[in-house]
């Protein structure tokens, strides 16, 4: 039987998932930043601040921000003095990021189009690997985790910020209503694109639970793994070390 993977609530071939995820981010690139604020009420900024505090980027460290999109995580890490490479499979997302970086006068970032599943970087290149709201869009998550492990130096650290499943009962119901009913409408109103935002919500629902994802990180070879739930697990920071 041929392999199938989830695209939102649909089962599709791996090639089709990669193509359709590409279409989603090409469609949303121009409005991506404004939509993030609209959908999260600005909270994504706080989650990203917290995430980068966990990473603790040091001056001169080589950090790969994978699925870095329009640069939100990279800009924060660059401000700490780290040497950051921003990678994403989608050139349109990277182009928006490059334009934002130019407006901020940031010229030290390296922008490199890459598929998280098959990186062109040599093994043991980076001190840290970050991926924020990106891994659930990757077709083969296990391959991306294996690549993260490969490109990290010994002693390197892995950090993932991703939506997960909140375990707060009352909050869960309100969030279900908000995400399934309101987010596509906000997507329609702000970006004239309900379908892309419907996919983004569905992909959150299909993502493994926190313990399952932690196990996947361990299976890729990381040790001392940790999960830090935010808002009961609505969002979670997963981390691990390569030793
Ligand atoms: C929701 S955006 C997150 C962007 C940014 N990290 C942030 O937090 O704002 C997800 C990103 O994952 C990228 N992506 C999806 N599949 C990918 C893959 N296989 N390899 C690299 N990037 C991928 C998309 O192009 C998109 O830019």
PDB file of C-alpha atoms in Angstrom, residues 31-135:
ATOM      1  CA  UNK A  31      -0.237  38.556   5.150  1.00  0.00           C
ATOM      2  CA  UNK A  32       1.507  36.074   7.461  1.00  0.00           C
ATOM      3  CA  UNK A  33       2.717  38.537  10.093  1.00  0.00           C
ATOM      4  CA  UNK A  34      -0.503  40.531  10.366  1.00  0.00           C
ATOM      5  CA  UNK A  35      -2.504  37.279  10.547  1.00  0.00           C
ATOM      6  CA  UNK A  36      -0.339  35.964  13.376  1.00  0.00           C
ATOM      7  CA  UNK A  37      -1.227  39.024  15.413  1.00  0.00           C
ATOM      8  CA  UNK A  38      -4.907  38.820  14.445  1.00  0.00           C
ATOM      9  CA  UNK A  39      -5.253  35.122  15.292  1.00  0.00           C
ATOM     10  CA  UNK A  40      -3.324  35.101  18.545  1.00  0.00           C
ATOM     11  CA  UNK A  41      -4.218  38.574  19.800  1.00  0.00           C
ATOM     12  CA  UNK A  42      -0.485  39.307  19.715  1.00  0.00           C
ATOM     13  CA  UNK A  43       0.277  36.375  22.027  1.00  0.00           C
ATOM     14  CA  UNK A  44       2.596  34.692  19.519  1.00  0.00           C
ATOM     15  CA  UNK A  45       5.082  37.479  20.322  1.00  0.00           C
ATOM     16  CA  UNK A  46       5.132  36.490  24.003  1.00  0.00           C
ATOM     17  CA  UNK A  47       5.474  32.775  23.142  1.00  0.00           C
ATOM     18  CA  UNK A  48       8.386  33.572  20.817  1.00  0.00           C
ATOM     19  CA  UNK A  49      10.057  35.757  23.469  1.00  0.00           C
ATOM     20  CA  UNK A  50       9.733  32.930  25.982  1.00  0.00           C
ATOM     21  CA  UNK A  51      11.035  30.394  23.472  1.00  0.00           C
ATOM     22  CA  UNK A  52      14.153  32.446  22.729  1.00  0.00           C
ATOM     23  CA  UNK A  53      14.763  32.942  26.470  1.00  0.00           C
ATOM     24  CA  UNK A  54      14.852  29.120  26.730  1.00  0.00           C
ATOM     25  CA  UNK A  55      17.294  28.851  23.817  1.00  0.00           C
ATOM     26  CA  UNK A  56      19.604  31.400  25.501  1.00  0.00           C
ATOM     27  CA  UNK A  57      21.504  32.308  22.332  1.00  0.00           C
ATOM     28  CA  UNK A  58      25.086  33.313  23.054  1.00  0.00           C
ATOM     29  CA  UNK A  59      27.233  35.765  21.103  1.00  0.00           C
ATOM     30  CA  UNK A  60      29.028  33.976  18.275  1.00  0.00           C
ATOM     31  CA  UNK A  61      26.977  30.790  18.477  1.00  0.00           C
ATOM     32  CA  UNK A  62      25.942  29.212  15.180  1.00  0.00           C
ATOM     33  CA  UNK A  63      22.183  28.715  15.264  1.00  0.00           C
ATOM     34  CA  UNK A  64      19.934  27.271  12.583  1.00  0.00           C
ATOM     35  CA  UNK A  65      16.368  28.586  12.652  1.00  0.00           C
ATOM     36  CA  UNK A  66      14.540  26.005  10.580  1.00  0.00           C
ATOM     37  CA  UNK A  67      11.162  26.766   8.988  1.00  0.00           C
ATOM     38  CA  UNK A  68      12.124  30.294   9.984  1.00  0.00           C
ATOM     39  CA  UNK A  69       9.612  31.874   7.599  1.00  0.00           C
ATOM     40  CA  UNK A  70       9.572  35.657   7.920  1.00  0.00           C
ATOM     41  CA  UNK A  71      12.287  35.768  10.581  1.00  0.00           C
ATOM     42  CA  UNK A  72      10.526  36.353  13.925  1.00  0.00           C
ATOM     43  CA  UNK A  73      12.707  33.889  15.866  1.00  0.00           C
ATOM     44  CA  UNK A  74      15.890  34.743  13.979  1.00  0.00           C
ATOM     45  CA  UNK A  75      15.545  38.477  14.698  1.00  0.00           C
ATOM     46  CA  UNK A  76      15.250  37.778  18.417  1.00  0.00           C
ATOM     47  CA  UNK A  77      18.276  35.468  18.415  1.00  0.00           C
ATOM     48  CA  UNK A  78      20.362  37.864  16.337  1.00  0.00           C
ATOM     49  CA  UNK A  79      19.655  40.535  18.951  1.00  0.00           C
ATOM     50  CA  UNK A  80      21.439  38.268  21.468  1.00  0.00           C
ATOM     51  CA  UNK A  81      24.569  38.244  19.285  1.00  0.00           C
ATOM     52  CA  UNK A  82      24.172  34.774  17.758  1.00  0.00           C
ATOM     53  CA  UNK A  83      25.094  34.021  14.132  1.00  0.00           C
ATOM     54  CA  UNK A  84      21.777  32.872  12.732  1.00  0.00           C
ATOM     55  CA  UNK A  85      20.970  31.004   9.542  1.00  0.00           C
ATOM     56  CA  UNK A  86      17.281  31.196   8.629  1.00  0.00           C
ATOM     57  CA  UNK A  87      16.054  28.293   6.530  1.00  0.00           C
ATOM     58  CA  UNK A  88      12.679  27.570   5.037  1.00  0.00           C
ATOM     59  CA  UNK A  89      11.374  25.498   2.159  1.00  0.00           C
ATOM     60  CA  UNK A  90       9.303  28.410   0.882  1.00  0.00           C
ATOM     61  CA  UNK A  91      11.123  31.220  -0.922  1.00  0.00           C
ATOM     62  CA  UNK A  92       8.123  33.567  -0.660  1.00  0.00           C
ATOM     63  CA  UNK A  93       8.208  33.370   3.145  1.00  0.00           C
ATOM     64  CA  UNK A  94      11.987  33.941   3.112  1.00  0.00           C
ATOM     65  CA  UNK A  95      11.573  36.930   0.765  1.00  0.00           C
ATOM     66  CA  UNK A  96       9.194  38.599   3.226  1.00  0.00           C
ATOM     67  CA  UNK A  97      11.766  37.911   5.965  1.00  0.00           C
ATOM     68  CA  UNK A  98      14.646  39.344   3.918  1.00  0.00           C
ATOM     69  CA  UNK A  99      12.625  42.514   3.297  1.00  0.00           C
ATOM     70  CA  UNK A 100      11.811  42.823   7.015  1.00  0.00           C
ATOM     71  CA  UNK A 101      15.491  42.337   7.885  1.00  0.00           C
ATOM     72  CA  UNK A 102      16.498  45.054   5.425  1.00  0.00           C
ATOM     73  CA  UNK A 103      13.982  47.467   6.967  1.00  0.00           C
ATOM     74  CA  UNK A 104      15.526  46.747  10.385  1.00  0.00           C
ATOM     75  CA  UNK A 105      19.053  47.227   9.071  1.00  0.00           C
ATOM     76  CA  UNK A 106      19.987  43.608   9.879  1.00  0.00           C
ATOM     77  CA  UNK A 107      22.549  42.316   7.444  1.00  0.00           C
ATOM     78  CA  UNK A 108      24.237  39.542   9.411  1.00  0.00           C
ATOM     79  CA  UNK A 109      21.526  36.911   8.959  1.00  0.00           C
ATOM     80  CA  UNK A 110      22.082  34.141   6.419  1.00  0.00           C
ATOM     81  CA  UNK A 111      18.959  33.128   4.462  1.00  0.00           C
ATOM     82  CA  UNK A 112      19.006  29.670   2.915  1.00  0.00           C
ATOM     83  CA  UNK A 113      16.192  27.804   1.209  1.00  0.00           C
ATOM     84  CA  UNK A 114      16.154  24.272   2.618  1.00  0.00           C
ATOM     85  CA  UNK A 115      13.828  21.347   3.118  1.00  0.00           C
ATOM     86  CA  UNK A 116      13.995  20.379   6.814  1.00  0.00           C
ATOM     87  CA  UNK A 117      13.948  16.720   5.750  1.00  0.00           C
ATOM     88  CA  UNK A 118      17.158  16.877   3.718  1.00  0.00           C
ATOM     89  CA  UNK A 119      19.476  19.687   4.726  1.00  0.00           C
ATOM     90  CA  UNK A 120      22.517  20.552   2.643  1.00  0.00           C
ATOM     91  CA  UNK A 121      24.562  21.646   5.702  1.00  0.00           C
ATOM     92  CA  UNK A 122      27.477  19.440   6.773  1.00  0.00           C
ATOM     93  CA  UNK A 123      27.093  17.327   9.899  1.00  0.00           C
ATOM     94  CA  UNK A 124      27.959  18.979  13.249  1.00  0.00           C
ATOM     95  CA  UNK A 125      27.644  22.583  11.992  1.00  0.00           C
ATOM     96  CA  UNK A 126      25.363  24.247  14.555  1.00  0.00           C
ATOM     97  CA  UNK A 127      25.337  24.903  18.310  1.00  0.00           C
ATOM     98  CA  UNK A 128      21.543  25.087  18.395  1.00  0.00           C
ATOM     99  CA  UNK A 129      18.618  24.251  16.124  1.00  0.00           C
ATOM    100  CA  UNK A 130      15.276  26.010  16.523  1.00  0.00           C
ATOM    101  CA  UNK A 131      11.972  25.371  14.803  1.00  0.00           C
ATOM    102  CA  UNK A 132       8.898  27.434  15.672  1.00  0.00           C
ATOM    103  CA  UNK A 133       5.420  26.544  14.423  1.00  0.00           C
ATOM    104  CA  UNK A 134       7.106  24.692  11.571  1.00  0.00           C
ATOM    105  CA  UNK A 135       7.461  21.008  12.375  1.00  0.00           C
TER     106      UNK A 135
END
